[in-house]
Each structure stands twice: as structure tokens, then as C-alpha cells.
Short mmCIF file of C-alpha atoms in Angstrom, two decimals:
data_model
loop_
_atom_site.label_atom_id
_atom_site.label_comp_id
_atom_site.label_asym_id
_atom_site.label_seq_id
_atom_site.Cartn_x
_atom_site.Cartn_y
_atom_site.Cartn_z
CA MET A 1 72.26 14.94 41.45
CA VAL A 2 71.62 15.87 37.75
CA PHE A 3 72.12 11.97 37.24
CA LEU A 4 70.16 10.78 39.71
CA LEU A 5 66.91 13.14 38.27
CA ILE A 6 67.65 11.49 34.78
CA VAL A 7 67.36 7.81 36.18
CA VAL A 8 64.30 8.39 38.59
CA PHE A 9 62.58 10.21 35.44
CA LEU A 10 63.29 7.17 33.03
CA GLN A 11 62.24 4.84 35.75
CA SER A 12 58.80 6.85 36.19
CA LEU A 13 58.24 7.33 32.25
CA ARG A 14 58.60 3.51 32.37
CA TRP A 15 55.99 3.02 34.82
CA ILE A 16 53.69 5.42 33.43
CA THR A 17 53.69 3.87 30.01
CA ARG A 18 53.65 0.55 30.87
CA HIS A 19 56.19 -0.50 28.07
CA ASP A 20 56.59 -4.16 29.83
CA LYS A 21 52.87 -4.52 30.43
CA THR A 22 51.58 -6.26 27.67
CA LEU A 23 47.74 -8.10 27.31
CA THR A 24 46.15 -10.83 24.83
CA ILE A 25 43.11 -9.68 23.26
CA PRO A 26 40.58 -11.97 23.88
CA ALA A 27 37.80 -13.55 21.49
CA VAL A 28 34.53 -11.48 20.99
CA THR A 29 33.27 -12.02 17.75
CA GLY A 30 29.81 -13.82 17.84
CA LYS A 31 29.09 -11.86 21.18
CA SER A 32 26.70 -9.00 21.75
CA TYR A 33 27.87 -5.63 21.39
CA ALA A 34 27.34 -5.16 25.34
CA ASP A 35 29.03 -8.47 26.41
CA ALA A 36 32.14 -7.83 24.07
CA ARG A 37 32.52 -4.43 25.24
CA LYS A 38 32.20 -5.49 29.14
CA ILE A 39 34.76 -8.07 28.61
CA LEU A 40 37.09 -5.79 26.72
CA GLU A 41 36.70 -2.85 29.23
CA GLY A 42 37.21 -5.41 31.97
CA LYS A 43 40.36 -6.68 30.50
CA GLY A 44 42.00 -2.87 30.25
CA PHE A 45 41.33 -2.36 26.79
CA GLU A 46 39.52 0.87 25.11
CA VAL A 47 36.43 0.21 22.78
CA GLU A 48 35.33 1.63 19.86
CA LEU A 49 32.32 1.05 17.26
CA GLN A 50 33.82 1.38 14.07
CA ASP A 51 31.22 0.01 11.58
CA SER A 52 27.80 -1.77 11.54
CA ILE A 53 26.77 -3.77 8.45
CA TYR A 54 23.85 -6.30 7.86
CA ASN A 55 24.56 -10.21 7.86
CA ASP A 56 21.07 -11.82 7.62
CA THR A 57 22.72 -15.20 9.53
CA ALA A 58 24.22 -13.44 12.43
CA LYS A 59 21.99 -12.23 15.71
CA PRO A 60 21.57 -8.58 15.41
CA LEU A 61 23.86 -6.31 17.27
CA SER A 62 26.34 -9.26 17.62
CA VAL A 63 30.22 -8.48 16.82
CA LEU A 64 30.94 -9.67 13.11
CA ARG A 65 34.97 -8.45 13.30
CA GLN A 66 37.26 -7.28 15.96
CA PHE A 67 40.39 -5.39 15.27
CA PRO A 68 43.44 -6.35 16.53
CA GLU A 69 41.90 -9.70 16.09
CA ALA A 70 41.76 -12.33 18.99
CA GLU A 71 44.95 -13.78 20.30
CA ALA A 72 46.94 -10.77 19.40
CA VAL A 73 49.16 -9.43 22.03
CA VAL A 74 49.23 -5.72 22.48
CA LYS A 75 50.07 -3.02 25.44
CA VAL A 76 47.47 -2.15 27.76
CA ASN A 77 44.93 0.75 27.15
CA ARG A 78 45.07 -0.50 23.61
CA THR A 79 41.88 0.63 21.28
CA VAL A 80 39.73 -2.66 20.05
CA TYR A 81 37.77 -1.66 17.17
CA LEU A 82 34.37 -3.43 16.50
CA THR A 83 32.19 -4.19 13.56
CA VAL A 84 28.60 -5.23 14.34
CA ASN A 85 25.68 -6.42 12.69
CA LYS A 86 22.75 -4.09 12.43
CA ALA A 87 19.48 -4.53 14.42
CA ILE A 88 17.47 -4.01 11.42
CA ALA A 89 17.78 -5.00 7.77
CA PRO A 90 18.43 -1.96 5.55
CA LEU A 91 16.02 -1.41 2.69
CA ILE A 92 17.25 -1.90 -1.05
CA GLU A 93 15.83 -1.49 -4.69
CA MET A 94 14.41 -4.72 -6.22
CA PRO A 95 16.66 -5.41 -9.19
CA ASN A 96 15.31 -6.06 -12.61
CA LEU A 97 15.76 -9.85 -13.03
CA GLU A 98 13.28 -10.25 -15.66
CA GLY A 99 14.87 -11.13 -19.04
CA LEU A 100 17.96 -12.04 -17.45
CA SER A 101 18.96 -15.98 -17.68
CA TYR A 102 18.97 -18.09 -14.66
CA ARG A 103 22.68 -17.81 -13.78
CA SER A 104 22.55 -14.06 -14.54
CA ALA A 105 19.66 -13.44 -12.55
CA GLU A 106 21.37 -15.51 -9.26
CA ILE A 107 24.68 -13.31 -9.58
CA ALA A 108 22.34 -10.17 -9.64
CA MET A 109 20.52 -11.31 -6.62
CA THR A 110 23.87 -12.15 -4.67
CA GLN A 111 25.39 -8.55 -5.61
CA TYR A 112 22.27 -7.28 -3.94
CA GLY A 113 21.98 -9.09 -0.89
CA LEU A 114 18.65 -11.13 -1.96
CA LYS A 115 18.37 -15.02 -1.40
CA LEU A 116 16.50 -17.30 -4.11
CA GLU A 117 13.35 -19.06 -2.39
CA ASP A 118 12.01 -20.92 -5.28
CA THR A 119 12.00 -21.69 -8.97
CA VAL A 120 8.82 -22.13 -10.85
CA TYR A 121 8.67 -23.38 -14.55
CA ARG A 122 6.23 -21.97 -17.26
CA THR A 123 6.18 -23.15 -20.58
CA ASP A 124 7.59 -20.57 -22.91
CA PHE A 125 9.94 -20.37 -25.71
CA ALA A 126 12.78 -18.51 -23.61
CA LYS A 127 14.06 -21.64 -22.07
CA ASN A 128 15.71 -20.79 -18.61
CA SER A 129 15.17 -17.20 -18.78
CA VAL A 130 13.62 -14.94 -16.09
CA LEU A 131 9.98 -14.56 -17.00
CA GLU A 132 8.99 -12.81 -13.65
CA GLN A 133 10.44 -11.95 -10.38
CA GLN A 134 8.15 -12.80 -7.14
CA TYR A 135 8.12 -11.62 -3.11
CA ASP A 136 5.84 -12.91 -0.79
CA GLY A 137 3.98 -14.98 -3.84
CA GLU A 138 3.32 -11.80 -5.79
CA ARG A 139 5.04 -10.18 -9.02
CA ILE A 140 7.48 -7.53 -7.74
CA LYS A 141 8.54 -4.65 -10.24
CA ALA A 142 12.07 -3.41 -10.16
CA GLY A 143 12.81 -0.56 -7.79
CA THR A 144 10.58 -1.61 -5.30
CA LYS A 145 11.82 -1.27 -1.86
CA ILE A 146 12.21 -4.68 0.08
CA PRO A 147 14.59 -5.61 3.18
CA GLN A 148 17.86 -6.91 2.12
CA GLY A 149 18.24 -10.67 2.57
CA SER A 150 14.41 -11.07 1.24
CA LEU A 151 13.54 -14.37 -0.33
CA ILE A 152 12.89 -13.98 -4.31
CA THR A 153 10.95 -16.76 -6.43
CA LEU A 154 11.82 -16.70 -10.19
CA VAL A 155 9.42 -17.99 -12.97
CA LEU A 156 11.74 -19.52 -15.62
CA GLY A 157 10.79 -20.49 -19.06
CA SER A 158 10.99 -24.17 -19.85
CA GLY A 159 10.85 -23.94 -23.60
CA LEU A 160 8.45 -24.74 -26.34
CA GLY A 161 5.85 -28.09 -25.93
CA HIS A 162 6.57 -31.22 -27.81
CA GLU A 163 2.81 -31.47 -29.11
CA ASP A 164 1.13 -28.92 -31.35
CA PHE A 165 -2.53 -28.00 -30.96
CA SER A 166 -5.30 -26.00 -32.36
CA VAL A 167 -4.73 -21.90 -32.37
CA PRO A 168 -7.81 -20.92 -29.81
CA ASP A 169 -10.36 -18.20 -31.42
CA LEU A 170 -9.43 -15.15 -29.28
CA VAL A 171 -11.72 -12.64 -31.79
CA GLY A 172 -14.64 -11.06 -29.78
CA LEU A 173 -13.07 -11.84 -26.63
CA THR A 174 -12.31 -9.11 -24.08
CA TYR A 175 -8.72 -8.67 -23.73
CA ASN A 176 -8.98 -10.35 -19.99
CA ASP A 177 -10.74 -13.33 -21.05
CA ALA A 178 -8.39 -13.46 -24.08
CA LYS A 179 -5.20 -13.70 -21.75
CA VAL A 180 -6.98 -16.00 -19.26
CA LEU A 181 -7.67 -18.55 -22.43
CA LEU A 182 -4.17 -18.24 -23.64
CA GLU A 183 -2.65 -18.99 -20.31
CA SER A 184 -5.01 -22.04 -19.54
CA ASN A 185 -3.66 -23.70 -22.88
CA GLY A 186 0.31 -22.83 -21.87
CA LEU A 187 0.26 -20.12 -24.23
CA ASN A 188 1.69 -16.41 -23.71
CA VAL A 189 0.42 -12.69 -25.04
CA GLY A 190 2.83 -11.35 -27.38
CA ALA A 191 2.43 -7.94 -28.58
CA VAL A 192 -0.52 -6.02 -27.93
CA MET A 193 -1.75 -3.01 -29.86
CA PRO A 194 -2.28 -0.33 -29.54
CA ALA A 195 -2.02 -0.98 -25.82
CA VAL A 196 -3.63 -2.83 -23.06
CA ASP A 197 -6.81 -2.53 -22.00
CA PRO A 198 -8.68 -5.11 -20.19
CA ASN A 199 -12.25 -3.54 -21.49
CA GLN A 200 -11.47 -3.61 -24.85
CA TYR A 201 -12.13 -6.64 -27.59
CA VAL A 202 -9.69 -8.54 -29.69
CA GLY A 203 -10.17 -7.55 -33.40
CA ARG A 204 -7.29 -9.49 -34.61
CA GLN A 205 -5.02 -12.07 -33.49
CA SER A 206 -1.69 -13.47 -34.96
CA PRO A 207 -1.32 -16.48 -35.65
CA GLU A 208 -5.27 -16.60 -36.48
CA HIS A 209 -7.68 -19.06 -35.65
CA PHE A 210 -8.01 -20.50 -39.30
CA THR A 211 -5.40 -20.52 -42.12
CA PRO A 212 -6.40 -18.72 -45.72
CA ASP A 213 -7.85 -21.92 -46.84
CA GLY A 214 -10.32 -22.34 -44.00
CA ARG A 215 -8.08 -25.13 -42.02
CA VAL A 216 -7.40 -24.47 -38.15
CA ASN A 217 -3.93 -23.34 -37.33
CA ARG A 218 -1.58 -25.43 -35.30
CA ILE A 219 0.58 -24.10 -32.19
CA ARG A 220 2.69 -25.24 -29.68
CA GLN A 221 2.80 -24.51 -25.67
CA GLY A 222 5.00 -21.70 -24.95
CA GLN A 223 4.64 -19.76 -28.23
CA LEU A 224 3.26 -16.18 -28.47
CA VAL A 225 -0.25 -14.64 -29.75
CA ASP A 226 -0.29 -11.21 -30.64
CA LEU A 227 -3.42 -9.29 -30.23
CA TRP A 228 -5.00 -6.36 -31.85
CA LEU A 229 -7.69 -4.61 -29.52
CA GLN A 230 -10.74 -2.40 -30.34
CA PRO A 231 -13.23 -0.60 -28.48
CA GLU A 232 -16.19 -2.43 -30.45
CA LYS A 233 -16.85 -5.86 -30.26
CA PRO A 234 -16.31 -7.04 -33.74
CA VAL A 235 -18.65 -9.16 -35.77
CA LYS A 236 -16.89 -12.47 -36.44
CA PRO A 237 -17.14 -13.62 -40.38
CA THR A 238 -19.13 -16.91 -41.21
CA VAL A 239 -16.23 -19.41 -42.23
CA PRO A 240 -17.27 -21.48 -44.81
CA GLU A 241 -17.33 -25.35 -44.40
CA VAL A 242 -14.38 -27.27 -46.09
CA PRO A 243 -16.24 -29.39 -48.48
CA PRO A 244 -15.21 -33.06 -47.66
CA THR A 245 -12.45 -34.71 -49.89
CA GLN A 246 -14.12 -37.50 -52.11
CA GLY A 247 -14.66 -40.97 -50.71
CA GLN A 248 -15.40 -39.25 -47.05
#
């Protein structure tokens, strides 16, 4: 009687645990979470959401990973863990790319999950360095919240121009007018002292328009011009004419 009970118990235990019953896990990556759950539960598997991450190349709420992987042979009632794509891109802080080399900026953007939309070159002595970072056509400050996967445009320095030309005379202009004149000539504002104020006037500049001996200074595109601002509009001194050389 005892022996018979043991045999019955072992046979029933085998039936309860289904040691001889296995299934092959179907592939559900790329399918929506709802469809993947329906397929797996229909095959006799338990389903558990393990994680959700963001991938801008995949459909929202689609399955990115499954464990165990597809075609694995497991026992019935095995739990399959799914990782799905987030429906909305998470917000991240815009990194500070300005001042970095182009290559370093590319690496930083990849680490933050951002994409390069375009590169624009501006004449500047800092060749292939990031002068400005833009989002939706506007300059964006570091720390600004933007969606992961956003497209960023980088403004890069192209180096100095090959030809030189006259240094523009900025003394007496407002800061804004001086900045516009410099940029129209392919020049850049350098140091501004004591501080940037669009309503103040340029009292001094470096390099100056004239050399100490009265000749016009020369400059190349991409160079910097430092500005000293003051509240009152300066009275520009009269520059004596340089007498013509003999024979002219």
C-alpha cells in the first residue's frame, strides 16, 4: 500500500509540474506591447514588464528586448520579461558644446542622445571649434530642457580669411551697431569692457581704425575686435591728413 501511494504521488507530481512539457518562446521584439503580451500568454507564458527605455528609431510602446530570447526552449508557465520603448521622449539638459572641437561635440551629443542636424561655418580663428549650438534655428543655452533625440545644429569656425582689409571705425557707434558692422565684415566681437550694454557707445576699440602714424589698420576675416563702452557718445578727434609722398 505504501509503495503504491509513493508511485501515485510521483506520477501526480510529474503531471502537476509538467517536467516533460516544454515550449519554444516566440519572437515578439518589434511588436507592440499589447500584441506581444497576447501572443505570449496565448502560448502559456507569464509576461512581466521589466523596463522601459527610449529609442527614437523604434515605434512607441514597441518591444525592444525580451528575455528569454526568441526560440529558447523553456518549461510552460515560464515568465518572459519585456523591455518596451517609451511613448514620449524624456527631457534632458542641453550640454555645453560651445568651445569644444567638432569631434568632441559629436561624442558628447551621442552620449546625451542628441542628433546632428547640420553644420554651419563662420569665419573665426578657432577653426573647427563649436562657436554656437542651435535648436530649432535658435541658439540654445546649456542646461535648457529639450527632448532626447532632438536635432542640433553646430556653428563651427572656418579659420581666418586669406585677404586683409581695413579695420572698421567703430568709435561713436552703439554696441549693437558696432556688432552688426563687425559681423557684416566677417569679424567677431572680442572682449567687451566693462560689460555688454546695447545702449552704450564704443569709446575705444582694439585694434584701432588708425595706426599711431595715421595709416589705416589692416585685419583679416575671423579676427576679434575688443570694445570699450561708455554711457556718453564720444567726440571723435580729427585725424590729420597724411601728406602725400613726393612725386604724387
